[in-house]
């Protein structure tokens, strides 16, 4: 099977996966409220326990990816999520919510800790080609989420039977995605003298750890869009309450359509400088959101989408470039572990975002966005400075991870032979 067809199979699998995710996410709490007698705080606690219990997964998955390759891990992750969502159909009490939730969250952690290594394997060589592959990956992710979310809007008024149908469809989507991934060929295992290695190597790699921290701050901005913007628009601003939904939809449309264009526009920049530019756009968005409290209500209908366009510009650059840089800067024999640990940035952002927003919001409506702008500005300066110098001896990411936009002259279309 050709590499080109392998990329198509991977993109199809991702699109199916994310459509199912987008379909279920808006009704998740409503579903458990409808089919169980549990209170909303209890449901939230059970899901949080499952999420925290899955935090050690990246450490294990990274080791397995380096040893066996990412393809089988990604397929296993999809099957686990399909089984977990299928078990949700029988949810009726605490245990029948907690156990499937744990299966689902473990599957999710496995997926996100291994899929970027798989994308790296199917991407053609060369900075430009790899960035475009990650950009296409992000576009499909956003499009799938958006499509699923739009359909979920129809299910919100359907009651328990509609919710249960959504759960069944989501479970099926993961199994279909796993089947599609079967057609992604295995990459040949790279033979290297550096067969040894452990997480101690990563813990000694301070530039990479710094990059993970900076990327975690960018992830916090992304999580804050879904966590904070709806509450801020509905309760904190004199804007029409109906504006929150279209605002997030507008953001999704931008992310689903502009990824490859954004990567093309920054392809001549070193990746670290491109990330600093992405951070600058996010800073402008956060400051614009903070200033929204001073904007008359009638003008917010135009002002907020314009503000959201700055976030979208930053996210369009950040998502593919950060993933490509993380992959390029990782040693070949430790890439699975490096990329798995990268996922802790997003996990931590998911955990702290609600508290970050609610604590600051109670002290001032605009305060969360002011603090977020300051933190993001600092992260942007740090990532920009990390592009100075040419090697790790100077405290920077390696030059091969941040080179300019010139592509490798190879076509990247070498055939792989599937071992299946």
mmCIF file of C-alpha atoms in Angstrom:
data_model
loop_
_atom_site.group_PDB
_atom_site.id
_atom_site.type_symbol
_atom_site.label_atom_id
_atom_site.label_comp_id
_atom_site.label_asym_id
_atom_site.label_seq_id
_atom_site.Cartn_x
_atom_site.Cartn_y
_atom_site.Cartn_z
ATOM 1 C CA UNK A 1 0.000 0.000 0.000
ATOM 2 C CA UNK A 2 1.327 3.462 -0.902
ATOM 3 C CA UNK A 3 2.174 6.116 1.619
ATOM 4 C CA UNK A 4 -0.359 8.397 -0.089
ATOM 5 C CA UNK A 5 -3.173 5.918 0.527
ATOM 6 C CA UNK A 6 -1.933 5.442 4.066
ATOM 7 C CA UNK A 7 -2.282 9.181 4.699
ATOM 8 C CA UNK A 8 -5.778 9.127 3.204
ATOM 9 C CA UNK A 9 -6.767 6.246 5.493
ATOM 10 C CA UNK A 10 -5.380 8.072 8.515
ATOM 11 C CA UNK A 11 -7.234 11.276 7.652
ATOM 12 C CA UNK A 12 -10.467 9.343 7.098
ATOM 13 C CA UNK A 13 -10.056 7.602 10.453
ATOM 14 C CA UNK A 14 -9.460 10.913 12.192
ATOM 15 C CA UNK A 15 -12.446 12.582 10.530
ATOM 16 C CA UNK A 16 -14.775 9.769 11.603
ATOM 17 C CA UNK A 17 -13.334 9.806 15.115
ATOM 18 C CA UNK A 18 -13.705 13.557 15.578
ATOM 19 C CA UNK A 19 -17.223 13.654 14.119
ATOM 20 C CA UNK A 20 -18.293 11.132 16.746
ATOM 21 C CA UNK A 21 -16.538 13.112 19.462
ATOM 22 C CA UNK A 22 -18.210 16.335 18.349
ATOM 23 C CA UNK A 23 -21.542 14.567 18.340
ATOM 24 C CA UNK A 24 -21.286 13.312 21.920
ATOM 25 C CA UNK A 25 -19.440 16.104 23.743
ATOM 26 C CA UNK A 26 -22.327 18.642 23.849
ATOM 27 C CA UNK A 27 -24.765 16.106 25.326
ATOM 28 C CA UNK A 28 -22.410 14.171 27.608
ATOM 29 C CA UNK A 29 -23.597 15.569 30.954
ATOM 30 C CA UNK A 30 -27.201 15.706 29.755
ATOM 31 C CA UNK A 31 -27.025 12.032 28.818
ATOM 32 C CA UNK A 32 -25.850 10.889 32.236
ATOM 33 C CA UNK A 33 -28.459 13.078 33.899
ATOM 34 C CA UNK A 34 -31.157 11.533 31.722
ATOM 35 C CA UNK A 35 -30.264 7.850 32.167
ATOM 36 C CA UNK A 36 -29.134 7.832 35.814
ATOM 37 C CA UNK A 37 -30.348 9.191 39.123
ATOM 38 C CA UNK A 38 -26.997 10.811 39.832
ATOM 39 C CA UNK A 39 -26.676 14.522 40.570
ATOM 40 C CA UNK A 40 -24.686 16.745 38.232
ATOM 41 C CA UNK A 41 -21.872 17.276 40.789
ATOM 42 C CA UNK A 42 -21.584 13.498 41.257
ATOM 43 C CA UNK A 43 -21.411 12.950 37.512
ATOM 44 C CA UNK A 44 -18.726 15.603 37.197
ATOM 45 C CA UNK A 45 -16.759 14.061 40.054
ATOM 46 C CA UNK A 46 -16.860 10.578 38.502
ATOM 47 C CA UNK A 47 -15.639 11.894 35.153
ATOM 48 C CA UNK A 48 -12.889 13.885 36.873
ATOM 49 C CA UNK A 49 -11.750 10.793 38.798
ATOM 50 C CA UNK A 50 -11.549 8.842 35.542
ATOM 51 C CA UNK A 51 -9.578 11.661 33.918
ATOM 52 C CA UNK A 52 -7.074 11.903 36.767
ATOM 53 C CA UNK A 53 -6.695 8.111 36.898
ATOM 54 C CA UNK A 54 -5.656 8.119 33.229
ATOM 55 C CA UNK A 55 -2.788 10.574 33.735
ATOM 56 C CA UNK A 56 -0.058 7.862 34.001
ATOM 57 C CA UNK A 57 -1.054 6.476 30.580
ATOM 58 C CA UNK A 58 1.288 8.672 28.453
ATOM 59 C CA UNK A 59 4.370 7.354 30.239
ATOM 60 C CA UNK A 60 3.449 3.759 29.380
ATOM 61 C CA UNK A 61 2.206 4.512 25.874
ATOM 62 C CA UNK A 62 5.333 6.461 24.921
ATOM 63 C CA UNK A 63 7.509 3.466 25.777
ATOM 64 C CA UNK A 64 5.250 1.087 23.809
ATOM 65 C CA UNK A 65 5.244 3.360 20.755
ATOM 66 C CA UNK A 66 9.043 3.499 20.701
ATOM 67 C CA UNK A 67 9.263 -0.262 21.027
ATOM 68 C CA UNK A 68 6.437 -1.486 18.777
ATOM 69 C CA UNK A 69 5.487 1.491 16.621
ATOM 70 C CA UNK A 70 2.384 3.722 16.819
ATOM 71 C CA UNK A 71 -0.049 2.009 14.452
ATOM 72 C CA UNK A 72 -1.177 -0.829 16.707
ATOM 73 C CA UNK A 73 -1.405 1.508 19.706
ATOM 74 C CA UNK A 74 -3.670 3.930 17.821
ATOM 75 C CA UNK A 75 -5.931 1.080 16.670
ATOM 76 C CA UNK A 76 -6.123 -0.309 20.220
ATOM 77 C CA UNK A 77 -7.011 3.151 21.506
ATOM 78 C CA UNK A 78 -9.922 3.434 19.091
ATOM 79 C CA UNK A 79 -11.235 -0.002 20.011
ATOM 80 C CA UNK A 80 -11.049 0.860 23.720
ATOM 81 C CA UNK A 81 -13.018 4.054 23.176
ATOM 82 C CA UNK A 82 -15.606 2.215 21.112
ATOM 83 C CA UNK A 83 -16.032 -0.385 23.874
ATOM 84 C CA UNK A 84 -16.233 2.315 26.542
ATOM 85 C CA UNK A 85 -18.923 4.272 24.729
ATOM 86 C CA UNK A 86 -20.872 1.100 24.014
ATOM 87 C CA UNK A 87 -20.851 0.427 27.764
ATOM 88 C CA UNK A 88 -22.357 3.882 28.355
ATOM 89 C CA UNK A 89 -25.621 2.506 26.958
ATOM 90 C CA UNK A 90 -25.996 0.499 30.170
ATOM 91 C CA UNK A 91 -25.144 3.413 32.492
ATOM 92 C CA UNK A 92 -27.455 3.566 35.517
ATOM 93 C CA UNK A 93 -25.302 4.177 38.611
ATOM 94 C CA UNK A 94 -21.880 5.328 39.816
ATOM 95 C CA UNK A 95 -19.932 2.203 38.837
ATOM 96 C CA UNK A 96 -21.535 1.958 35.395
ATOM 97 C CA UNK A 97 -20.516 5.570 34.760
ATOM 98 C CA UNK A 98 -17.041 5.447 36.297
ATOM 99 C CA UNK A 99 -15.757 2.231 34.673
ATOM 100 C CA UNK A 100 -16.746 3.112 31.079
ATOM 101 C CA UNK A 101 -15.455 6.656 31.643
ATOM 102 C CA UNK A 102 -12.099 5.239 32.704
ATOM 103 C CA UNK A 103 -11.978 3.003 29.608
ATOM 104 C CA UNK A 104 -12.824 5.971 27.390
ATOM 105 C CA UNK A 105 -10.287 8.332 28.963
ATOM 106 C CA UNK A 106 -7.531 5.711 28.838
ATOM 107 C CA UNK A 107 -8.358 5.192 25.155
ATOM 108 C CA UNK A 108 -8.278 8.934 24.547
ATOM 109 C CA UNK A 109 -4.907 9.289 26.247
ATOM 110 C CA UNK A 110 -3.532 6.348 24.226
ATOM 111 C CA UNK A 111 -4.811 7.882 20.994
ATOM 112 C CA UNK A 112 -3.399 11.372 21.455
ATOM 113 C CA UNK A 113 -0.112 10.018 22.806
ATOM 114 C CA UNK A 114 0.508 7.870 19.726
ATOM 115 C CA UNK A 115 -1.307 9.415 16.761
ATOM 116 C CA UNK A 116 1.202 12.238 16.226
ATOM 117 C CA UNK A 117 4.009 9.709 15.888
ATOM 118 C CA UNK A 118 1.873 7.921 13.298
ATOM 119 C CA UNK A 119 1.317 11.208 11.445
ATOM 120 C CA UNK A 120 5.088 11.759 11.460
ATOM 121 C CA UNK A 121 5.604 8.342 9.892
ATOM 122 C CA UNK A 122 3.146 8.925 7.029
ATOM 123 C CA UNK A 123 4.246 12.519 6.368
ATOM 124 C CA UNK A 124 6.700 13.061 3.502
ATOM 125 C CA UNK A 125 10.166 14.222 4.563
ATOM 126 C CA UNK A 126 11.020 17.910 4.601
ATOM 127 C CA UNK A 127 9.903 20.798 6.803
ATOM 128 C CA UNK A 128 7.250 22.118 4.416
ATOM 129 C CA UNK A 129 5.702 18.741 3.621
ATOM 130 C CA UNK A 130 5.558 17.711 7.258
ATOM 131 C CA UNK A 131 3.998 21.001 8.338
ATOM 132 C CA UNK A 132 1.371 20.693 5.599
ATOM 133 C CA UNK A 133 0.565 17.142 6.706
ATOM 134 C CA UNK A 134 0.059 18.256 10.299
ATOM 135 C CA UNK A 135 -2.000 21.198 9.025
ATOM 136 C CA UNK A 136 -4.262 18.874 7.051
ATOM 137 C CA UNK A 137 -4.548 16.676 10.132
ATOM 138 C CA UNK A 138 -5.708 19.675 12.189
ATOM 139 C CA UNK A 139 -8.170 20.783 9.504
ATOM 140 C CA UNK A 140 -9.818 17.375 9.404
ATOM 141 C CA UNK A 141 -9.940 17.348 13.206
ATOM 142 C CA UNK A 142 -11.702 20.726 13.318
ATOM 143 C CA UNK A 143 -14.059 19.856 10.468
ATOM 144 C CA UNK A 144 -15.054 16.569 12.108
ATOM 145 C CA UNK A 145 -15.667 18.210 15.462
ATOM 146 C CA UNK A 146 -17.681 20.974 13.840
ATOM 147 C CA UNK A 147 -19.841 18.594 11.829
ATOM 148 C CA UNK A 148 -20.526 16.422 14.862
ATOM 149 C CA UNK A 149 -21.366 19.441 17.012
ATOM 150 C CA UNK A 150 -23.843 20.763 14.456
ATOM 151 C CA UNK A 151 -25.649 17.416 14.368
ATOM 152 C CA UNK A 152 -25.569 17.267 18.166
ATOM 153 C CA UNK A 153 -27.591 20.476 18.180
ATOM 154 C CA UNK A 154 -30.488 18.518 16.699
ATOM 155 C CA UNK A 155 -30.180 15.821 19.358
ATOM 156 C CA UNK A 156 -30.268 18.271 22.256
ATOM 157 C CA UNK A 157 -34.049 18.544 22.014
ATOM 158 C CA UNK A 158 -34.614 14.831 21.454
ATOM 159 C CA UNK A 159 -34.505 13.564 25.022
ATOM 160 C CA UNK A 160 -33.043 10.311 26.408
ATOM 161 C CA UNK A 161 -33.761 8.210 23.304
ATOM 162 C CA UNK A 162 -31.922 10.660 21.059
ATOM 163 C CA UNK A 163 -29.045 10.834 23.540
ATOM 164 C CA UNK A 164 -28.746 7.049 23.612
ATOM 165 C CA UNK A 165 -28.698 6.954 19.803
ATOM 166 C CA UNK A 166 -25.872 9.481 19.830
ATOM 167 C CA UNK A 167 -23.896 7.258 22.228
ATOM 168 C CA UNK A 168 -24.370 4.237 19.942
ATOM 169 C CA UNK A 169 -23.291 6.233 16.876
ATOM 170 C CA UNK A 170 -20.232 7.515 18.707
ATOM 171 C CA UNK A 171 -19.238 4.004 19.781
ATOM 172 C CA UNK A 172 -19.606 2.831 16.191
ATOM 173 C CA UNK A 173 -17.522 5.755 14.910
ATOM 174 C CA UNK A 174 -14.523 4.624 16.944
ATOM 175 C CA UNK A 175 -14.777 1.060 15.669
ATOM 176 C CA UNK A 176 -15.082 2.253 12.063
ATOM 177 C CA UNK A 177 -12.082 4.515 12.667
ATOM 178 C CA UNK A 178 -10.099 1.545 13.967
ATOM 179 C CA UNK A 179 -10.999 -0.400 10.817
ATOM 180 C CA UNK A 180 -9.824 2.502 8.627
ATOM 181 C CA UNK A 181 -6.518 2.630 10.501
ATOM 182 C CA UNK A 182 -5.899 -0.989 9.500
ATOM 183 C CA UNK A 183 -5.182 0.366 5.996
ATOM 184 C CA UNK A 184 -2.394 2.633 7.237
ATOM 185 C CA UNK A 185 0.795 0.675 6.436
ATOM 186 C CA UNK A 186 3.349 -0.013 9.088
ATOM 187 C CA UNK A 187 6.512 2.017 8.754
ATOM 188 C CA UNK A 188 9.772 0.074 8.779
ATOM 189 C CA UNK A 189 11.371 0.227 12.201
ATOM 190 C CA UNK A 190 14.385 2.521 12.187
ATOM 191 C CA UNK A 191 17.587 0.693 13.077
ATOM 192 C CA UNK A 192 19.879 2.782 15.230
ATOM 193 C CA UNK A 193 22.758 2.284 17.620
ATOM 194 C CA UNK A 194 20.782 4.263 20.181
ATOM 195 C CA UNK A 195 18.463 1.422 21.047
ATOM 196 C CA UNK A 196 18.761 2.259 24.715
ATOM 197 C CA UNK A 197 17.099 5.238 26.267
ATOM 198 C CA UNK A 198 14.611 6.165 28.904
ATOM 199 C CA UNK A 199 12.557 9.023 30.241
ATOM 200 C CA UNK A 200 15.659 10.170 32.085
ATOM 201 C CA UNK A 201 16.959 11.396 28.734
ATOM 202 C CA UNK A 202 13.873 13.538 28.341
ATOM 203 C CA UNK A 203 14.066 14.844 31.901
ATOM 204 C CA UNK A 204 17.634 16.001 31.192
ATOM 205 C CA UNK A 205 16.528 17.697 27.973
ATOM 206 C CA UNK A 206 15.727 21.114 29.444
ATOM 207 C CA UNK A 207 15.094 22.888 26.115
ATOM 208 C CA UNK A 208 12.458 20.317 25.206
ATOM 209 C CA UNK A 209 10.870 20.467 28.654
ATOM 210 C CA UNK A 210 10.731 24.238 28.291
ATOM 211 C CA UNK A 211 9.051 23.805 24.922
ATOM 212 C CA UNK A 212 6.474 21.478 26.497
ATOM 213 C CA UNK A 213 5.719 24.112 29.156
ATOM 214 C CA UNK A 214 5.333 26.880 26.569
ATOM 215 C CA UNK A 215 3.094 24.688 24.426
ATOM 216 C CA UNK A 216 1.038 23.918 27.533
ATOM 217 C CA UNK A 217 0.331 27.634 27.924
ATOM 218 C CA UNK A 218 -0.810 27.827 24.312
ATOM 219 C CA UNK A 219 -3.035 24.819 25.015
ATOM 220 C CA UNK A 220 -4.503 26.663 27.997
ATOM 221 C CA UNK A 221 -5.561 29.466 25.650
ATOM 222 C CA UNK A 222 -7.266 26.946 23.371
ATOM 223 C CA UNK A 223 -9.075 25.254 26.256
ATOM 224 C CA UNK A 224 -10.181 28.635 27.609
ATOM 225 C CA UNK A 225 -12.063 29.332 24.376
ATOM 226 C CA UNK A 226 -14.471 26.492 25.029
ATOM 227 C CA UNK A 227 -14.464 26.872 28.819
ATOM 228 C CA UNK A 228 -14.626 30.620 29.336
ATOM 229 C CA UNK A 229 -16.054 32.259 26.230
ATOM 230 C CA UNK A 230 -19.640 30.926 26.547
ATOM 231 C CA UNK A 231 -19.900 32.007 30.206
ATOM 232 C CA UNK A 232 -18.240 35.358 29.510
ATOM 233 C CA UNK A 233 -20.505 36.155 26.571
ATOM 234 C CA UNK A 234 -23.734 35.061 28.286
ATOM 235 C CA UNK A 235 -23.116 36.398 31.809
ATOM 236 C CA UNK A 236 -20.267 38.905 31.651
ATOM 237 C CA UNK A 237 -21.071 41.009 28.599
ATOM 238 C CA UNK A 238 -24.097 42.989 27.404
ATOM 239 C CA UNK A 239 -24.130 40.820 24.268
ATOM 240 C CA UNK A 240 -27.150 38.824 23.047
ATOM 241 C CA UNK A 241 -27.112 35.405 24.697
ATOM 242 C CA UNK A 242 -27.575 33.668 21.345
ATOM 243 C CA UNK A 243 -24.180 35.001 20.207
ATOM 244 C CA UNK A 244 -22.095 32.425 22.101
ATOM 245 C CA UNK A 245 -23.041 29.481 19.868
ATOM 246 C CA UNK A 246 -22.451 31.226 16.502
ATOM 247 C CA UNK A 247 -19.203 32.655 17.854
ATOM 248 C CA UNK A 248 -17.778 29.198 18.568
ATOM 249 C CA UNK A 249 -19.140 27.921 15.250
ATOM 250 C CA UNK A 250 -17.403 30.790 13.458
ATOM 251 C CA UNK A 251 -14.160 29.816 15.170
ATOM 252 C CA UNK A 252 -14.606 26.170 14.138
ATOM 253 C CA UNK A 253 -15.203 27.156 10.510
ATOM 254 C CA UNK A 254 -12.016 29.231 10.471
ATOM 255 C CA UNK A 255 -9.993 26.363 11.960
ATOM 256 C CA UNK A 256 -11.463 23.847 9.523
ATOM 257 C CA UNK A 257 -10.716 25.886 6.400
ATOM 258 C CA UNK A 258 -7.597 27.966 7.010
ATOM 259 C CA UNK A 259 -4.956 25.542 8.249
ATOM 260 C CA UNK A 260 -2.943 24.907 5.098
ATOM 261 C CA UNK A 261 -3.036 28.588 4.151
ATOM 262 C CA UNK A 262 -1.693 29.598 7.557
ATOM 263 C CA UNK A 263 1.152 27.081 7.356
ATOM 264 C CA UNK A 264 2.002 28.276 3.845
ATOM 265 C CA UNK A 265 2.218 31.874 5.019
ATOM 266 C CA UNK A 266 4.691 31.089 7.825
ATOM 267 C CA UNK A 267 6.722 28.429 6.034
ATOM 268 C CA UNK A 268 9.757 30.716 5.696
ATOM 269 C CA UNK A 269 9.905 31.355 9.427
ATOM 270 C CA UNK A 270 11.768 29.051 11.804
ATOM 271 C CA UNK A 271 9.153 27.017 13.616
ATOM 272 C CA UNK A 272 9.936 28.625 16.951
ATOM 273 C CA UNK A 273 9.409 32.086 15.460
ATOM 274 C CA UNK A 274 6.158 30.904 13.884
ATOM 275 C CA UNK A 275 4.983 29.770 17.325
ATOM 276 C CA UNK A 276 5.912 33.155 18.780
ATOM 277 C CA UNK A 277 3.772 34.769 16.076
ATOM 278 C CA UNK A 278 0.904 32.419 16.975
ATOM 279 C CA UNK A 279 1.277 33.461 20.603
ATOM 280 C CA UNK A 280 1.154 37.136 19.613
ATOM 281 C CA UNK A 281 -2.173 36.569 17.845
ATOM 282 C CA UNK A 282 -3.503 34.831 20.962
ATOM 283 C CA UNK A 283 -2.359 37.736 23.139
ATOM 284 C CA UNK A 284 -4.292 40.155 20.906
ATOM 285 C CA UNK A 285 -7.366 37.920 21.210
ATOM 286 C CA UNK A 286 -7.143 37.776 25.008
ATOM 287 C CA UNK A 287 -6.714 41.546 25.308
ATOM 288 C CA UNK A 288 -9.601 42.124 22.898
ATOM 289 C CA UNK A 289 -11.803 39.863 25.028
ATOM 290 C CA UNK A 290 -10.784 41.765 28.151
ATOM 291 C CA UNK A 291 -11.678 45.070 26.472
ATOM 292 C CA UNK A 292 -15.074 43.705 25.442
ATOM 293 C CA UNK A 293 -16.521 44.837 28.783
ATOM 294 C CA UNK A 294 -16.055 48.416 27.518
ATOM 295 C CA UNK A 295 -17.807 47.828 24.177
ATOM 296 C CA UNK A 296 -21.503 48.742 23.797
ATOM 297 C CA UNK A 297 -23.775 45.733 23.445
ATOM 298 C CA UNK A 298 -24.894 46.561 19.908
ATOM 299 C CA UNK A 299 -21.297 46.599 18.673
ATOM 300 C CA UNK A 300 -20.371 43.276 20.290
ATOM 301 C CA UNK A 301 -22.116 41.349 17.512
ATOM 302 C CA UNK A 302 -19.361 42.496 15.156
ATOM 303 C CA UNK A 303 -16.589 43.019 17.722
ATOM 304 C CA UNK A 304 -16.518 39.493 19.184
ATOM 305 C CA UNK A 305 -16.211 37.613 15.851
ATOM 306 C CA UNK A 306 -13.411 39.983 14.855
ATOM 307 C CA UNK A 307 -11.694 39.247 18.168
ATOM 308 C CA UNK A 308 -12.168 35.514 17.664
ATOM 309 C CA UNK A 309 -10.440 35.764 14.288
ATOM 310 C CA UNK A 310 -7.200 36.647 16.118
ATOM 311 C CA UNK A 311 -7.448 33.484 18.222
ATOM 312 C CA UNK A 312 -8.174 31.426 15.107
ATOM 313 C CA UNK A 313 -5.104 32.909 13.383
ATOM 314 C CA UNK A 314 -2.942 31.890 16.334
ATOM 315 C CA UNK A 315 -4.443 28.415 16.588
ATOM 316 C CA UNK A 316 -4.117 27.845 12.832
ATOM 317 C CA UNK A 317 -0.380 28.402 13.122
ATOM 318 C CA UNK A 318 0.174 26.858 16.547
ATOM 319 C CA UNK A 319 -1.485 23.456 16.165
ATOM 320 C CA UNK A 320 0.399 22.040 13.146
ATOM 321 C CA UNK A 321 3.696 23.872 13.733
ATOM 322 C CA UNK A 322 3.941 22.853 17.403
ATOM 323 C CA UNK A 323 3.261 19.206 16.585
ATOM 324 C CA UNK A 324 5.737 19.221 13.704
ATOM 325 C CA UNK A 325 8.392 20.913 15.862
ATOM 326 C CA UNK A 326 7.796 18.462 18.712
ATOM 327 C CA UNK A 327 8.333 15.568 16.329
ATOM 328 C CA UNK A 328 11.359 17.032 14.551
ATOM 329 C CA UNK A 329 13.103 18.005 17.787
ATOM 330 C CA UNK A 330 12.697 14.548 19.350
ATOM 331 C CA UNK A 331 15.441 11.921 18.966
ATOM 332 C CA UNK A 332 14.309 9.159 16.608
ATOM 333 C CA UNK A 333 14.704 6.386 19.160
ATOM 334 C CA UNK A 334 12.705 8.331 21.795
ATOM 335 C CA UNK A 335 10.111 10.035 19.598
ATOM 336 C CA UNK A 336 7.193 8.053 21.005
ATOM 337 C CA UNK A 337 8.095 8.995 24.570
ATOM 338 C CA UNK A 338 8.785 12.629 23.718
ATOM 339 C CA UNK A 339 5.467 13.082 21.902
ATOM 340 C CA UNK A 340 3.558 11.203 24.589
ATOM 341 C CA UNK A 341 4.881 13.486 27.309
ATOM 342 C CA UNK A 342 3.885 16.463 25.137
ATOM 343 C CA UNK A 343 0.270 15.486 25.838
ATOM 344 C CA UNK A 344 0.660 16.372 29.503
ATOM 345 C CA UNK A 345 0.616 20.026 28.479
ATOM 346 C CA UNK A 346 -2.900 19.655 27.148
ATOM 347 C CA UNK A 347 -4.007 17.430 30.042
ATOM 348 C CA UNK A 348 -2.833 19.961 32.612
ATOM 349 C CA UNK A 349 -4.510 22.764 30.662
ATOM 350 C CA UNK A 350 -7.800 20.848 30.750
ATOM 351 C CA UNK A 351 -7.498 20.349 34.491
ATOM 352 C CA UNK A 352 -6.583 23.900 35.495
ATOM 353 C CA UNK A 353 -8.634 25.912 32.957
ATOM 354 C CA UNK A 354 -11.966 25.777 34.854
ATOM 355 C CA UNK A 355 -10.339 26.860 38.141
ATOM 356 C CA UNK A 356 -8.149 29.445 36.409
ATOM 357 C CA UNK A 357 -11.212 31.043 34.850
ATOM 358 C CA UNK A 358 -13.681 30.834 37.722
ATOM 359 C CA UNK A 359 -11.312 32.090 40.432
ATOM 360 C CA UNK A 360 -10.185 35.093 38.383
ATOM 361 C CA UNK A 361 -13.648 35.762 36.958
ATOM 362 C CA UNK A 362 -15.119 36.215 40.444
ATOM 363 C CA UNK A 363 -12.563 38.999 41.006
ATOM 364 C CA UNK A 364 -13.254 40.782 37.743
ATOM 365 C CA UNK A 365 -14.995 39.850 34.515
ATOM 366 C CA UNK A 366 -12.033 40.750 32.315
ATOM 367 C CA UNK A 367 -9.309 39.548 34.714
ATOM 368 C CA UNK A 368 -8.972 35.978 33.362
ATOM 369 C CA UNK A 369 -8.214 37.323 29.903
ATOM 370 C CA UNK A 370 -5.772 39.934 31.179
ATOM 371 C CA UNK A 371 -3.794 37.303 33.092
ATOM 372 C CA UNK A 372 -3.996 34.904 30.147
ATOM 373 C CA UNK A 373 -2.619 37.604 27.835
ATOM 374 C CA UNK A 374 0.310 38.254 30.179
ATOM 375 C CA UNK A 375 1.181 34.573 30.553
ATOM 376 C CA UNK A 376 0.884 33.952 26.809
ATOM 377 C CA UNK A 377 3.065 36.970 26.033
ATOM 378 C CA UNK A 378 5.756 35.549 28.299
ATOM 379 C CA UNK A 379 5.503 32.151 26.613
ATOM 380 C CA UNK A 380 5.795 33.795 23.194
ATOM 381 C CA UNK A 381 8.965 35.612 24.194
ATOM 382 C CA UNK A 382 10.482 32.403 25.561
ATOM 383 C CA UNK A 383 9.743 30.371 22.427
ATOM 384 C CA UNK A 384 11.080 33.177 20.216
ATOM 385 C CA UNK A 385 14.323 33.276 22.177
ATOM 386 C CA UNK A 386 14.688 29.497 21.913
ATOM 387 C CA UNK A 387 15.300 29.854 18.168
ATOM 388 C CA UNK A 388 18.594 31.715 18.823
ATOM 389 C CA UNK A 389 21.730 29.603 18.467
ATOM 390 C CA UNK A 390 22.208 26.375 16.574
ATOM 391 C CA UNK A 391 22.456 23.541 19.051
ATOM 392 C CA UNK A 392 21.484 22.188 22.411
ATOM 393 C CA UNK A 393 24.793 23.260 23.871
ATOM 394 C CA UNK A 394 23.419 26.798 23.612
ATOM 395 C CA UNK A 395 20.230 25.881 25.385
ATOM 396 C CA UNK A 396 18.082 25.755 22.274
ATOM 397 C CA UNK A 397 16.037 23.238 20.374
ATOM 398 C CA UNK A 398 18.107 21.428 17.724
ATOM 399 C CA UNK A 399 18.545 23.175 14.397
ATOM 400 C CA UNK A 400 16.866 20.337 12.492
ATOM 401 C CA UNK A 401 13.693 20.997 14.444
ATOM 402 C CA UNK A 402 13.476 24.649 13.543
ATOM 403 C CA UNK A 403 14.950 25.006 10.065
ATOM 404 C CA UNK A 404 13.386 27.138 7.396
ATOM 405 C CA UNK A 405 10.741 26.198 4.892
ATOM 406 C CA UNK A 406 12.863 24.418 2.299
ATOM 407 C CA UNK A 407 11.579 20.956 1.522
ATOM 408 C CA UNK A 408 13.578 17.795 1.325
ATOM 409 C CA UNK A 409 14.201 17.001 -2.353
ATOM 410 C CA UNK A 410 12.904 13.495 -1.868
ATOM 411 C CA UNK A 411 9.321 12.835 -2.887
ATOM 412 C CA UNK A 412 8.415 10.950 0.250
ATOM 413 C CA UNK A 413 6.368 8.495 -1.777
ATOM 414 C CA UNK A 414 8.433 5.384 -1.098
ATOM 415 C CA UNK A 415 6.278 2.333 -0.795
ATOM 416 C CA UNK A 416 5.861 0.549 2.486
ATOM 417 C CA UNK A 417 4.997 -3.051 2.599
ATOM 418 C CA UNK A 418 2.325 -3.818 5.153
ATOM 419 C CA UNK A 419 3.209 -6.676 7.426
ATOM 420 C CA UNK A 420 -0.401 -7.662 7.837
#
